[in-house]
Structures are given as C-alpha cells and as structure tokens.
Amino acid sequence: MRSEIISVASGSRETVHDITAECSDFVRAQGEDGLLHVFVPHATAGVALLELGSGSDDDLLAALRDLLPADDRWRHAHGSRGHGRSHVMPALIPPYATIPVLGGRMALGTWQSIALVDLNVDNRQRQVRLSFLSD
C-alpha cells in the first residue's frame, strides 16, 4: 500500500472543498488498477462523493444546517457556537471513501467529485490521507 497526506485549507467557514484533482494526481502516479482510499483523520470532517459546482455543494451545506443547527443544544460545547454538531456530522458523512481505480484513473461517475466536508470553523487546516492498494 502506498500512502500520502495532502493538506487542505478549509478556511473559517463551513465548506465543501473539492479534492478530486489531488486524488487524480495521486492515482495517476500509481499507474495501475487498485483502490483509492480517502481518509480524513479528524473527528469533525467527512468525505463525500457528489456533483460539485452545480449548487449541490451549497445544497449539502444547507441540508446539514437544517439537520445539525449551529445552536446551543449540543452537549459537546467547546469552541464556537454549535461546535458539537461538527462532532455528529461524521455519522452522516463518514470520514472516508473508497474509489476503484482502473489503469491509473479513478472510476468515478460522470458528475462525481471527491470533496472534504467541514463544518468546523475552529479548525482551518485539514489533512487528508490518500492510500492506494494495488490489486
């Protein structure tokens, strides 16, 4: 298994950050069939496969705001207001995804992209581990 860590500046607001290009570069360098595993080693971020740039990313953030409001209901209450919701989000959007790779290319659907989803405005820098397991 080969592995690499990429850094993502997620900023100071909720974000859906496209990491498809970085993932594509990583698997292209492997040049063979296998599996790409994308993992975010953070308790408050997730990885999603979805269409980006068509409003779906904003729709996802809006849906998460409805499901997980940034208010004072959360028992996990350190950091910014509503921080506890960021710790619940990975149960809905897991911190990992696995993508088949064929001939050094990810076998994503036509409109699928790989995105880091981050509601935690207190942590502005994220790491994402890309791992490649060849067949």
mmCIF file of C-alpha atoms in Angstrom:
data_model
loop_
_atom_site.group_PDB
_atom_site.id
_atom_site.type_symbol
_atom_site.label_atom_id
_atom_site.label_comp_id
_atom_site.label_asym_id
_atom_site.label_seq_id
_atom_site.Cartn_x
_atom_site.Cartn_y
_atom_site.Cartn_z
ATOM 1 C CA MET A 1 0.000 0.000 0.000
ATOM 2 C CA ARG A 2 1.255 3.469 -0.880
ATOM 3 C CA SER A 3 0.085 6.468 1.085
ATOM 4 C CA GLU A 4 0.388 10.241 1.017
ATOM 5 C CA ILE A 5 -1.034 13.109 3.058
ATOM 6 C CA ILE A 6 -2.378 16.251 1.422
ATOM 7 C CA SER A 7 -3.161 19.461 3.306
ATOM 8 C CA VAL A 8 -6.383 21.343 2.728
ATOM 9 C CA ALA A 9 -7.026 24.892 3.901
ATOM 10 C CA SER A 10 -10.687 24.617 4.827
ATOM 11 C CA GLY A 11 -10.938 28.226 5.982
ATOM 12 C CA SER A 12 -13.059 29.902 8.616
ATOM 13 C CA ARG A 13 -16.498 28.942 7.286
ATOM 14 C CA GLU A 14 -18.412 25.764 6.514
ATOM 15 C CA THR A 15 -17.088 24.278 3.311
ATOM 16 C CA VAL A 16 -17.340 21.568 0.713
ATOM 17 C CA HIS A 17 -13.813 21.537 -0.711
ATOM 18 C CA ASP A 18 -13.095 19.720 -3.985
ATOM 19 C CA ILE A 19 -10.070 17.385 -3.687
ATOM 20 C CA THR A 20 -10.708 15.442 -6.898
ATOM 21 C CA ALA A 21 -7.653 16.838 -8.712
ATOM 22 C CA GLU A 22 -5.278 15.894 -5.872
ATOM 23 C CA CYS A 23 -6.767 12.397 -5.744
ATOM 24 C CA SER A 24 -6.485 12.049 -9.515
ATOM 25 C CA ASP A 25 -2.813 13.110 -9.467
ATOM 26 C CA PHE A 26 -2.094 10.577 -6.743
ATOM 27 C CA VAL A 27 -3.676 7.612 -8.545
ATOM 28 C CA ARG A 28 -2.205 8.622 -11.913
ATOM 29 C CA ALA A 29 1.263 8.342 -10.366
ATOM 30 C CA GLN A 30 0.422 4.748 -9.355
ATOM 31 C CA GLY A 31 -0.473 3.855 -12.966
ATOM 32 C CA GLU A 32 -2.284 0.631 -12.214
ATOM 33 C CA ASP A 33 -5.556 -0.933 -11.088
ATOM 34 C CA GLY A 34 -6.484 -0.889 -7.434
ATOM 35 C CA LEU A 35 -8.407 1.025 -4.808
ATOM 36 C CA LEU A 36 -8.014 4.598 -3.636
ATOM 37 C CA HIS A 37 -8.955 5.093 -0.024
ATOM 38 C CA VAL A 38 -9.504 8.709 1.062
ATOM 39 C CA PHE A 39 -9.477 9.266 4.833
ATOM 40 C CA VAL A 40 -9.800 12.415 6.926
ATOM 41 C CA PRO A 41 -8.172 11.818 10.343
ATOM 42 C CA HIS A 42 -10.335 14.424 12.079
ATOM 43 C CA ALA A 43 -13.352 13.967 14.356
ATOM 44 C CA THR A 44 -15.231 16.839 12.724
ATOM 45 C CA ALA A 45 -14.884 16.377 8.942
ATOM 46 C CA GLY A 46 -16.090 13.960 6.298
ATOM 47 C CA VAL A 47 -15.557 12.839 2.715
ATOM 48 C CA ALA A 48 -18.411 12.936 0.198
ATOM 49 C CA LEU A 49 -18.807 11.830 -3.404
ATOM 50 C CA LEU A 50 -21.167 14.228 -5.162
ATOM 51 C CA GLU A 51 -21.576 16.588 -8.085
ATOM 52 C CA LEU A 52 -19.869 19.907 -7.372
ATOM 53 C CA GLY A 53 -20.243 23.318 -8.968
ATOM 54 C CA SER A 54 -23.920 22.900 -9.847
ATOM 55 C CA GLY A 55 -25.221 24.063 -6.479
ATOM 56 C CA SER A 56 -25.124 20.597 -4.916
ATOM 57 C CA ASP A 57 -22.331 21.664 -2.572
ATOM 58 C CA ASP A 58 -24.435 24.607 -1.313
ATOM 59 C CA ASP A 59 -27.476 22.301 -1.067
ATOM 60 C CA LEU A 60 -25.453 19.860 1.041
ATOM 61 C CA LEU A 61 -24.363 22.612 3.433
ATOM 62 C CA ALA A 62 -27.969 23.872 3.656
ATOM 63 C CA ALA A 63 -29.232 20.359 4.423
ATOM 64 C CA LEU A 64 -26.569 19.914 7.109
ATOM 65 C CA ARG A 65 -27.557 23.281 8.644
ATOM 66 C CA ASP A 66 -31.163 22.046 8.804
ATOM 67 C CA LEU A 67 -30.203 18.653 10.271
ATOM 68 C CA LEU A 68 -27.459 19.945 12.561
ATOM 69 C CA PRO A 69 -28.183 23.551 13.587
ATOM 70 C CA ALA A 70 -25.334 25.686 14.957
ATOM 71 C CA ASP A 71 -27.043 26.457 18.252
ATOM 72 C CA ASP A 72 -26.643 25.685 21.942
ATOM 73 C CA ARG A 73 -28.417 22.287 22.005
ATOM 74 C CA TRP A 74 -25.162 20.287 21.820
ATOM 75 C CA ARG A 75 -23.611 18.766 24.934
ATOM 76 C CA HIS A 76 -20.180 18.853 23.306
ATOM 77 C CA ALA A 77 -19.929 22.613 23.683
ATOM 78 C CA HIS A 78 -16.356 23.896 23.497
ATOM 79 C CA GLY A 79 -15.234 26.172 20.662
ATOM 80 C CA SER A 80 -17.585 28.220 18.522
ATOM 81 C CA ARG A 81 -21.364 28.155 18.994
ATOM 82 C CA GLY A 82 -22.807 24.851 17.770
ATOM 83 C CA HIS A 83 -19.401 23.147 17.642
ATOM 84 C CA GLY A 84 -20.927 19.885 18.897
ATOM 85 C CA ARG A 85 -22.738 19.430 15.587
ATOM 86 C CA SER A 86 -19.365 19.076 13.862
ATOM 87 C CA HIS A 87 -18.713 16.008 16.027
ATOM 88 C CA VAL A 88 -22.049 14.469 14.991
ATOM 89 C CA MET A 89 -21.622 15.142 11.255
ATOM 90 C CA PRO A 90 -19.191 12.222 10.569
ATOM 91 C CA ALA A 91 -22.019 9.829 11.465
ATOM 92 C CA LEU A 92 -23.885 11.261 8.439
ATOM 93 C CA ILE A 93 -20.918 11.971 6.150
ATOM 94 C CA PRO A 94 -18.209 9.445 7.033
ATOM 95 C CA PRO A 95 -14.546 10.445 7.235
ATOM 96 C CA TYR A 96 -13.621 8.108 4.376
ATOM 97 C CA ALA A 97 -14.443 6.950 0.854
ATOM 98 C CA THR A 98 -13.046 4.168 -1.330
ATOM 99 C CA ILE A 99 -12.915 4.578 -5.106
ATOM 100 C CA PRO A 100 -11.992 1.903 -7.696
ATOM 101 C CA VAL A 101 -9.002 2.767 -9.901
ATOM 102 C CA LEU A 102 -8.622 1.292 -13.383
ATOM 103 C CA GLY A 103 -5.439 1.906 -15.357
ATOM 104 C CA GLY A 104 -4.390 4.793 -13.133
ATOM 105 C CA ARG A 105 -7.766 6.569 -13.369
ATOM 106 C CA MET A 106 -10.496 6.811 -10.766
ATOM 107 C CA ALA A 107 -13.684 5.051 -11.872
ATOM 108 C CA LEU A 108 -15.977 7.884 -10.810
ATOM 109 C CA GLY A 109 -19.319 8.541 -12.425
ATOM 110 C CA THR A 110 -19.626 11.351 -14.962
ATOM 111 C CA TRP A 111 -20.568 14.039 -12.446
ATOM 112 C CA GLN A 112 -18.979 12.634 -9.288
ATOM 113 C CA SER A 113 -16.290 14.542 -7.455
ATOM 114 C CA ILE A 114 -14.493 13.869 -4.178
ATOM 115 C CA ALA A 115 -14.985 16.514 -1.518
ATOM 116 C CA LEU A 116 -13.866 17.261 2.016
ATOM 117 C CA VAL A 117 -16.911 18.381 4.014
ATOM 118 C CA ASP A 118 -16.055 20.554 7.003
ATOM 119 C CA LEU A 119 -18.500 22.341 9.308
ATOM 120 C CA ASN A 120 -15.875 23.098 11.955
ATOM 121 C CA VAL A 121 -14.960 26.774 11.653
ATOM 122 C CA ASP A 122 -12.478 26.432 14.526
ATOM 123 C CA ASN A 123 -10.039 24.212 12.586
ATOM 124 C CA ARG A 124 -8.848 25.944 9.410
ATOM 125 C CA GLN A 125 -6.319 23.362 8.230
ATOM 126 C CA ARG A 126 -7.098 19.721 7.462
ATOM 127 C CA GLN A 127 -5.104 16.705 6.452
ATOM 128 C CA VAL A 128 -6.410 14.045 4.080
ATOM 129 C CA ARG A 129 -4.669 10.694 3.753
ATOM 130 C CA LEU A 130 -4.725 9.150 0.289
ATOM 131 C CA SER A 131 -3.881 5.442 0.234
ATOM 132 C CA PHE A 132 -3.566 3.221 -2.821
ATOM 133 C CA LEU A 133 -3.921 -0.526 -2.644
ATOM 134 C CA SER A 134 -2.973 -2.242 -5.899
ATOM 135 C CA ASP A 135 -4.577 -5.495 -6.949
#
